[in-house]
Structures are given as C-alpha cells and as structure tokens.
PDB file of C-alpha atoms in Angstrom:
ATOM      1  CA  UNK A   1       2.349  65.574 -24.629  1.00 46.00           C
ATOM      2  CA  UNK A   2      -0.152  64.590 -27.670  1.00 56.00           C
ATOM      3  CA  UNK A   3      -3.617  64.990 -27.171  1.00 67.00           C
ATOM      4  CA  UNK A   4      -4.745  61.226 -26.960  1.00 68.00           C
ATOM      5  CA  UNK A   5      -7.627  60.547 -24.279  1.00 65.00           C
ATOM      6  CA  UNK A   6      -5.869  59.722 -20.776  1.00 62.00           C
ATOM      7  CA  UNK A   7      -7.681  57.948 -17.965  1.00 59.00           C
ATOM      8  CA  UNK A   8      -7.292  58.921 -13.831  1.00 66.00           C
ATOM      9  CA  UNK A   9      -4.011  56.784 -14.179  1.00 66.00           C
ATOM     10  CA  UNK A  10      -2.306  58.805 -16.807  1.00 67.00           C
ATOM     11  CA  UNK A  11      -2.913  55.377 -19.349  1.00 62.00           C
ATOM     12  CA  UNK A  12      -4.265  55.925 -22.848  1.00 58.00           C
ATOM     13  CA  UNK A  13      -7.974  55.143 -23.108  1.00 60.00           C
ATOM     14  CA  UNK A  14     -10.444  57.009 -25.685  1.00 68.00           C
ATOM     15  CA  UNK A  15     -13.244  59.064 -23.900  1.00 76.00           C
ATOM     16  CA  UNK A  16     -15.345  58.503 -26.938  1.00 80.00           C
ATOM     17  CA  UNK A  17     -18.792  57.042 -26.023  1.00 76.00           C
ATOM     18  CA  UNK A  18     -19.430  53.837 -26.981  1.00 81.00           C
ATOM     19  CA  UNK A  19     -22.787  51.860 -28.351  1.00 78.00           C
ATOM     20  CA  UNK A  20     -23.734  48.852 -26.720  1.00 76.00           C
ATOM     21  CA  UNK A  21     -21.704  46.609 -29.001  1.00 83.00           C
ATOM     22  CA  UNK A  22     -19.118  48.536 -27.759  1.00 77.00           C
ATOM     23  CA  UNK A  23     -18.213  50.780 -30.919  1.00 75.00           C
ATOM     24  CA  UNK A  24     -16.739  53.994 -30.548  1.00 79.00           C
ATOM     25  CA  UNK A  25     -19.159  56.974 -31.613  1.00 74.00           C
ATOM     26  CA  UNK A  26     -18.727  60.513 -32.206  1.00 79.00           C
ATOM     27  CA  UNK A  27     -17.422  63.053 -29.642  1.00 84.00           C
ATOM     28  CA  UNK A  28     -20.561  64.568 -28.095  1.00 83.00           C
ATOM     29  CA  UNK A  29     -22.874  61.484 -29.192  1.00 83.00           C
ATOM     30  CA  UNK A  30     -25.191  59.687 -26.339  1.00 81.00           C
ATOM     31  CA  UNK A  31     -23.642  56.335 -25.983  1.00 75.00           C
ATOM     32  CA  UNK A  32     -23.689  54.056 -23.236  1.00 79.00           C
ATOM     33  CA  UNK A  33     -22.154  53.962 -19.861  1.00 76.00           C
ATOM     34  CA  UNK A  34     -18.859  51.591 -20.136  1.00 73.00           C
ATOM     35  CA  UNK A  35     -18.375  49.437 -17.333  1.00 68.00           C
ATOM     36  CA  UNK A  36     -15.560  50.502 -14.695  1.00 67.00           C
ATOM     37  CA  UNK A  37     -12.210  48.630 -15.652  1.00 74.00           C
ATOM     38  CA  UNK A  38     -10.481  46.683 -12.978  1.00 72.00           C
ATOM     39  CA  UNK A  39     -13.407  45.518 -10.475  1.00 78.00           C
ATOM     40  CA  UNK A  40     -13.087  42.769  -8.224  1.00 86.00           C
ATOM     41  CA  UNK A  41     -16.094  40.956  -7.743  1.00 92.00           C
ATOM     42  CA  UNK A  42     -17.103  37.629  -6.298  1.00 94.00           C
ATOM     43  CA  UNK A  43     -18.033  34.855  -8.763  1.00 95.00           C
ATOM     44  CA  UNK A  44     -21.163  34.914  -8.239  1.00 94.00           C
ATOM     45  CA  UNK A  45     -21.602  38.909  -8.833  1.00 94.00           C
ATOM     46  CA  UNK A  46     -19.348  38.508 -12.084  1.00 95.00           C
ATOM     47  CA  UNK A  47     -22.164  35.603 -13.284  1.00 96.00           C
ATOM     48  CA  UNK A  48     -25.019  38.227 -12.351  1.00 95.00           C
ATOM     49  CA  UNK A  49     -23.708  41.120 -13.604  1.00 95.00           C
ATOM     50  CA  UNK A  50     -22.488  39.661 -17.158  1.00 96.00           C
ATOM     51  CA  UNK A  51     -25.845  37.735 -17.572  1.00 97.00           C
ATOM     52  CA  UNK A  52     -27.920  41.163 -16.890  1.00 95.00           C
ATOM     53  CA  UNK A  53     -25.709  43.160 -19.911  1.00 96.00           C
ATOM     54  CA  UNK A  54     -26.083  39.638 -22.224  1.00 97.00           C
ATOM     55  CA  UNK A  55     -29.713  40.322 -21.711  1.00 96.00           C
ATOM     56  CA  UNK A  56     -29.448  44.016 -22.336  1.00 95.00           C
ATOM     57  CA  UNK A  57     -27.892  43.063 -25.811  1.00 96.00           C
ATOM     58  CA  UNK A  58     -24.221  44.569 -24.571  1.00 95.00           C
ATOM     59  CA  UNK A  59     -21.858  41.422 -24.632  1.00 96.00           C
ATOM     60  CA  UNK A  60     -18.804  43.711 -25.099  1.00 94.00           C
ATOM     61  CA  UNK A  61     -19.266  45.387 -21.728  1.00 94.00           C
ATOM     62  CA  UNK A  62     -20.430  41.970 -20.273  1.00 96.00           C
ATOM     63  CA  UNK A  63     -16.583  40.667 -22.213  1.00 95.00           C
ATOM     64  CA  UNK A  64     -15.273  43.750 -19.432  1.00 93.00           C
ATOM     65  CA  UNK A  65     -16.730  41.878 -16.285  1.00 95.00           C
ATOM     66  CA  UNK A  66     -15.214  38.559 -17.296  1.00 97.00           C
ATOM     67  CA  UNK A  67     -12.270  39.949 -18.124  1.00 95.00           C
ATOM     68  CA  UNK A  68     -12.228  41.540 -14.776  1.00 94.00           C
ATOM     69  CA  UNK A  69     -12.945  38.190 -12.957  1.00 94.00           C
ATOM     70  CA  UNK A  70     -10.025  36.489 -15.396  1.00 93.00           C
ATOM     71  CA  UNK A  71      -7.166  38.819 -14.557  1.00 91.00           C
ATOM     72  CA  UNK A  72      -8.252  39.447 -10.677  1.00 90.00           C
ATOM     73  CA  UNK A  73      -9.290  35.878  -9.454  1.00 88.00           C
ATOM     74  CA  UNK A  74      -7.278  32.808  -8.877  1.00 91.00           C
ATOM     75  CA  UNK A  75      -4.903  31.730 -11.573  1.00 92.00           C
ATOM     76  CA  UNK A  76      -6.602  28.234 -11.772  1.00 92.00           C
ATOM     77  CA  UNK A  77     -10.239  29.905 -12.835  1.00 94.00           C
ATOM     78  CA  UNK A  78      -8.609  32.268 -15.255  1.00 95.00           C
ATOM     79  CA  UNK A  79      -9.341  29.643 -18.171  1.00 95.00           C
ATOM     80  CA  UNK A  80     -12.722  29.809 -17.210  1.00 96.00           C
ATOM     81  CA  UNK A  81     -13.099  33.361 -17.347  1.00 97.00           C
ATOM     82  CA  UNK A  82     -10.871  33.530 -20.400  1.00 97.00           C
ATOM     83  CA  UNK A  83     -13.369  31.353 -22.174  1.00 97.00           C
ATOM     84  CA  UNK A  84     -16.746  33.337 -21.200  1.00 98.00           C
ATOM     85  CA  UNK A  85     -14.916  36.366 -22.357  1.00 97.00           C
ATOM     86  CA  UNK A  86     -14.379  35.077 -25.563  1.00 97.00           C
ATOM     87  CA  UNK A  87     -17.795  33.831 -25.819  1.00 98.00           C
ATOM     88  CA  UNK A  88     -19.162  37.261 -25.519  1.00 97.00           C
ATOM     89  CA  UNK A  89     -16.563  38.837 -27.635  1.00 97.00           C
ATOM     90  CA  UNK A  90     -17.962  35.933 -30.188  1.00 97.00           C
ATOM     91  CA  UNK A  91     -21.103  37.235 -29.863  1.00 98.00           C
ATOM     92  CA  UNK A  92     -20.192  40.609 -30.190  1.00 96.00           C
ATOM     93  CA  UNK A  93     -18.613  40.677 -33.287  1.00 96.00           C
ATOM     94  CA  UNK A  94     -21.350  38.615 -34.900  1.00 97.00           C
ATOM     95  CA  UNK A  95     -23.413  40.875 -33.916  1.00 96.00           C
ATOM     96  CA  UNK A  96     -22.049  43.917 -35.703  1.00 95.00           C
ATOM     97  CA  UNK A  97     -21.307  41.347 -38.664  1.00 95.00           C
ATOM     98  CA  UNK A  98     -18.159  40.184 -38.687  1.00 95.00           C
ATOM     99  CA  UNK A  99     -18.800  36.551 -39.356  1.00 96.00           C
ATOM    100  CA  UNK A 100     -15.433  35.476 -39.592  1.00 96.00           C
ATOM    101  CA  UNK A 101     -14.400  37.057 -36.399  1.00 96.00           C
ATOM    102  CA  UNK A 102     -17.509  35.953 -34.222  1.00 97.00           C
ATOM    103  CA  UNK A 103     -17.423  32.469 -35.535  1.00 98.00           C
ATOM    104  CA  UNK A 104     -13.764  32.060 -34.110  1.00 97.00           C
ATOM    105  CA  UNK A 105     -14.148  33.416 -31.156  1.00 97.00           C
ATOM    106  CA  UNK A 106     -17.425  31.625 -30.501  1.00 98.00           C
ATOM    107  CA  UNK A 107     -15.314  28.398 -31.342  1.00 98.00           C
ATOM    108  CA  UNK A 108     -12.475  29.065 -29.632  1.00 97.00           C
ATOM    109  CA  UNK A 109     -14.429  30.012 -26.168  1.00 97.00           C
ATOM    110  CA  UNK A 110     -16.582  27.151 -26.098  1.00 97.00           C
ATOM    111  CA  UNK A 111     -13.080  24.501 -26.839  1.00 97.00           C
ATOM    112  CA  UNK A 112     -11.659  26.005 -23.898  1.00 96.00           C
ATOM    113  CA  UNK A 113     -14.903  25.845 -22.023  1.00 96.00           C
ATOM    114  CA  UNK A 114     -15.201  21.830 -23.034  1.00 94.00           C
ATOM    115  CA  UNK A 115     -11.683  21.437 -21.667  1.00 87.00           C
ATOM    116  CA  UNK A 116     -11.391  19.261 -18.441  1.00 46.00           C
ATOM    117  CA  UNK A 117     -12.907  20.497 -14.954  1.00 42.00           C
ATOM    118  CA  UNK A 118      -9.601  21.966 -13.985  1.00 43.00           C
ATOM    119  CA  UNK A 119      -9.384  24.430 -17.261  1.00 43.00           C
ATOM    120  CA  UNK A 120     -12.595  25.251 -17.816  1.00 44.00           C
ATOM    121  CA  UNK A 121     -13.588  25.756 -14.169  1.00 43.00           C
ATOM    122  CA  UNK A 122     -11.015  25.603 -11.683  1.00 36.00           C
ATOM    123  CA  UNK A 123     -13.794  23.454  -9.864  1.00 35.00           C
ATOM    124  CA  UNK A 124     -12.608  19.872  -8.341  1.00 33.00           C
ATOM    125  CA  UNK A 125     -14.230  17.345 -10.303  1.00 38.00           C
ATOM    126  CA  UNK A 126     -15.542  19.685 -13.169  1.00 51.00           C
ATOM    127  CA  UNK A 127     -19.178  20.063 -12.644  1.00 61.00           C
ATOM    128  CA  UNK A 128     -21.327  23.544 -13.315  1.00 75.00           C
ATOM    129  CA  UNK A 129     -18.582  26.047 -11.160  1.00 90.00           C
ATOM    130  CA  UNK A 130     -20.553  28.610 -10.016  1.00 93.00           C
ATOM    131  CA  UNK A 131     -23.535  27.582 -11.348  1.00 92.00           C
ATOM    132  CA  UNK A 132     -22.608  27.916 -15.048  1.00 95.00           C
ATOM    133  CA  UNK A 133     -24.235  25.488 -17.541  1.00 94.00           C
ATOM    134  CA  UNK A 134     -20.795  25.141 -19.169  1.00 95.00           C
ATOM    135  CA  UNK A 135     -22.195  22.019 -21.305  1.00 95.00           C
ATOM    136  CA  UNK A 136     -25.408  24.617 -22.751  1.00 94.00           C
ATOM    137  CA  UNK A 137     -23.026  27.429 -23.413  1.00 96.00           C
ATOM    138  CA  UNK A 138     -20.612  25.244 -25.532  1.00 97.00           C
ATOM    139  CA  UNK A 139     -23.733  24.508 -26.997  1.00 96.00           C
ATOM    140  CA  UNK A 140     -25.095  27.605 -27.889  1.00 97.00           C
ATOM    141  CA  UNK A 141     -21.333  28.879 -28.712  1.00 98.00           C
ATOM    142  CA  UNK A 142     -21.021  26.204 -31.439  1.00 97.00           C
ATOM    143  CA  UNK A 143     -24.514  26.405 -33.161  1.00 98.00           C
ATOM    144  CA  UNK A 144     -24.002  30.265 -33.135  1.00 98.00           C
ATOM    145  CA  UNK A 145     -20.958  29.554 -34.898  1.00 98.00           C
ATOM    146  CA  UNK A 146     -22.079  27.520 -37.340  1.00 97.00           C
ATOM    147  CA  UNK A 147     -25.476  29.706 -37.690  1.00 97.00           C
ATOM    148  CA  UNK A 148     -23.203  32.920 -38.420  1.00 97.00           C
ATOM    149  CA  UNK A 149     -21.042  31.283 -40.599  1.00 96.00           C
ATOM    150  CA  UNK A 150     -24.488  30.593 -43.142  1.00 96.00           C
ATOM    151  CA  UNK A 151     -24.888  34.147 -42.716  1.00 95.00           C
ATOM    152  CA  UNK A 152     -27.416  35.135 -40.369  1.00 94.00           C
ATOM    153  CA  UNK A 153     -27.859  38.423 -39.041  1.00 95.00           C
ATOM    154  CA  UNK A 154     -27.382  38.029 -35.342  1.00 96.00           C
ATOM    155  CA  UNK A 155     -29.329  40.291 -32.804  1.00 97.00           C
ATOM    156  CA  UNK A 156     -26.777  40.457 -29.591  1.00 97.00           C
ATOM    157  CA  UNK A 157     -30.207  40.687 -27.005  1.00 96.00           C
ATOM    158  CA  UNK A 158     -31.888  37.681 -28.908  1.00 97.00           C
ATOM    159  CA  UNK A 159     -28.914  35.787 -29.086  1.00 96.00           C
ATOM    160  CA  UNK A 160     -27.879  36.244 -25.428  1.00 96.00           C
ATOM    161  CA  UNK A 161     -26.886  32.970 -23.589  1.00 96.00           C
ATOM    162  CA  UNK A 162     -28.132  31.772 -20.739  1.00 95.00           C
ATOM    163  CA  UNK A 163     -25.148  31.489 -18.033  1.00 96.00           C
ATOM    164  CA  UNK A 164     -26.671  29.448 -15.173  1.00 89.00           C
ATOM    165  CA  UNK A 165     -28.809  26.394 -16.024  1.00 72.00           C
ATOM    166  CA  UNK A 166     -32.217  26.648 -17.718  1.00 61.00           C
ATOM    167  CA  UNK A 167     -35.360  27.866 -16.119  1.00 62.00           C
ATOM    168  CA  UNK A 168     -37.115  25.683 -14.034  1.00 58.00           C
ATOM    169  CA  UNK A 169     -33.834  23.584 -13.188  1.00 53.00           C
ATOM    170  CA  UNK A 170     -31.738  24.139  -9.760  1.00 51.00           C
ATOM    171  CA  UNK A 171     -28.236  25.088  -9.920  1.00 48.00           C
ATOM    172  CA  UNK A 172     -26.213  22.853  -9.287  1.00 45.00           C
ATOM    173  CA  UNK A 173     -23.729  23.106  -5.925  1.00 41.00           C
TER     174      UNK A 173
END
C-alpha cells in the first residue's frame, strides 16, 4: 500500500486542509472545513447553501454543493447544476489569478446557463427554476469574464453572485 491520503471508502482523497479558494495547505496548517462529498439535498437547500459560501468568499466549496445537486438529482437538471458549478469554479480560479482559466469557465457556465429552459433548468417553459435569476448570473458570468480578462484582481467575497433574484424583487414560482 503507498501512503496517499484515503477517505472512509478506501478512495484516494488528500487530508491536507484547504483555504477557502480551495487550495491545498500544509500538513498541520488551519484551513477550512471542506464540505462533505456526496450530499443529497433539495433544490432549494443546494441554492441556500451555495449562496451562503459565495458570500463567505469560498466558491470552490460552494462548486462541491452544485456538484452534489448535478450528479444526485434528475438527469434533466444536471445541465443546470453543471453550469452553476462552473460558474463558481470561474470565479474561483479568477480569484486566485488564473485569468485564462476563470474567464473560460465563467464563459462556458453562463452559455450553458443561456441554453433553452430544458438545459439550463430542467423547468417546463424555462423561467427562474428554483428561483435562480439565470438571466443576472449569465450576466454577471460574462462581465466577470471580460473584467478578468483586462486584468483585474478579483476578490471571490466581493465578486460573489447573487443566485435568486435581486433584493427587493419576489422570486419567481
């Protein structure tokens, strides 16, 4: 046996603590609690909980909850999932200043998110599915993008998108 990190399940995974962008620190450093791999949540808590780390400036770990909503829910909402992860891996990457990489990803989540109802949602008839201000975050995604591209130095907590539809406006049904 080598002596790579192994999780409950035997599968390689590094016990290294992370920051909040999600890069591995030293053995022994404080880092920040990673979320727990594999939880199903409903759509709602998946919105929640990846809009409270956004806000704490940790898009990687809020990347973890969609991923957990993309590869646990139905197959026709995976696109929509899909796409939000990417968005926050965007953001994450820009954030510890990889330009190219952020930029792409930032692009490439918010195309899939402009896709038709049925991709980006898995909503009949398209709309805001579960509340999500799909139109603002493709949006936000592409003036990122362009804004990272020039260069700027992007601040993950600053920078954090809003998920559900601006303050002061009802979510939609």
């Amino acid at each position: 046996m080598n002596g790579r990190d192994r999780d409950t399940e035997g599968r390689a995974r590094s016990a290294r603590p992370r920051d909040g962008l999600g890069r591995p620190l030293a053995y022994g450093e404080a880092g920040v609690e990673r979320q727990p791999e594999g939880v199903l949540r409903t759509p709602a808590e998946t919105v929640e909980q990846a809009q409270r780390l956004l806000d704490a400036g940790m898009p990687f770990h809020a990347h973890e909850v969609f991923e957990d909503a993309w590869k646990s829910g139905p197959a026709a909402e995976a696109a929509l999932w899909r796409a939000l992860a990417q968005l926050a891996v965007g953001l994450t990457h820009a954030a510890r200043g990889n330009a190219v990489g952020g930029a792409r990803l930032l692009r490439r989540g918010a195309t899939a998110l402009a896709g038709d109802g049925d991709a980006a949602g898995g909503t009949a008839g398209g709309g805001a599915p579960y509340g999500i201000d799909v139109p603002g975050l493709v949006r936000w995604a592409r003036e990122l993008a362009g804004r990272v591209e020039a260069g700027a130095a992007v601040d993950a907590a600053a920078e954090a998108p809003r998920l559900g539809p601006p303050p002061g406006r009802p979510k939609p049904l």
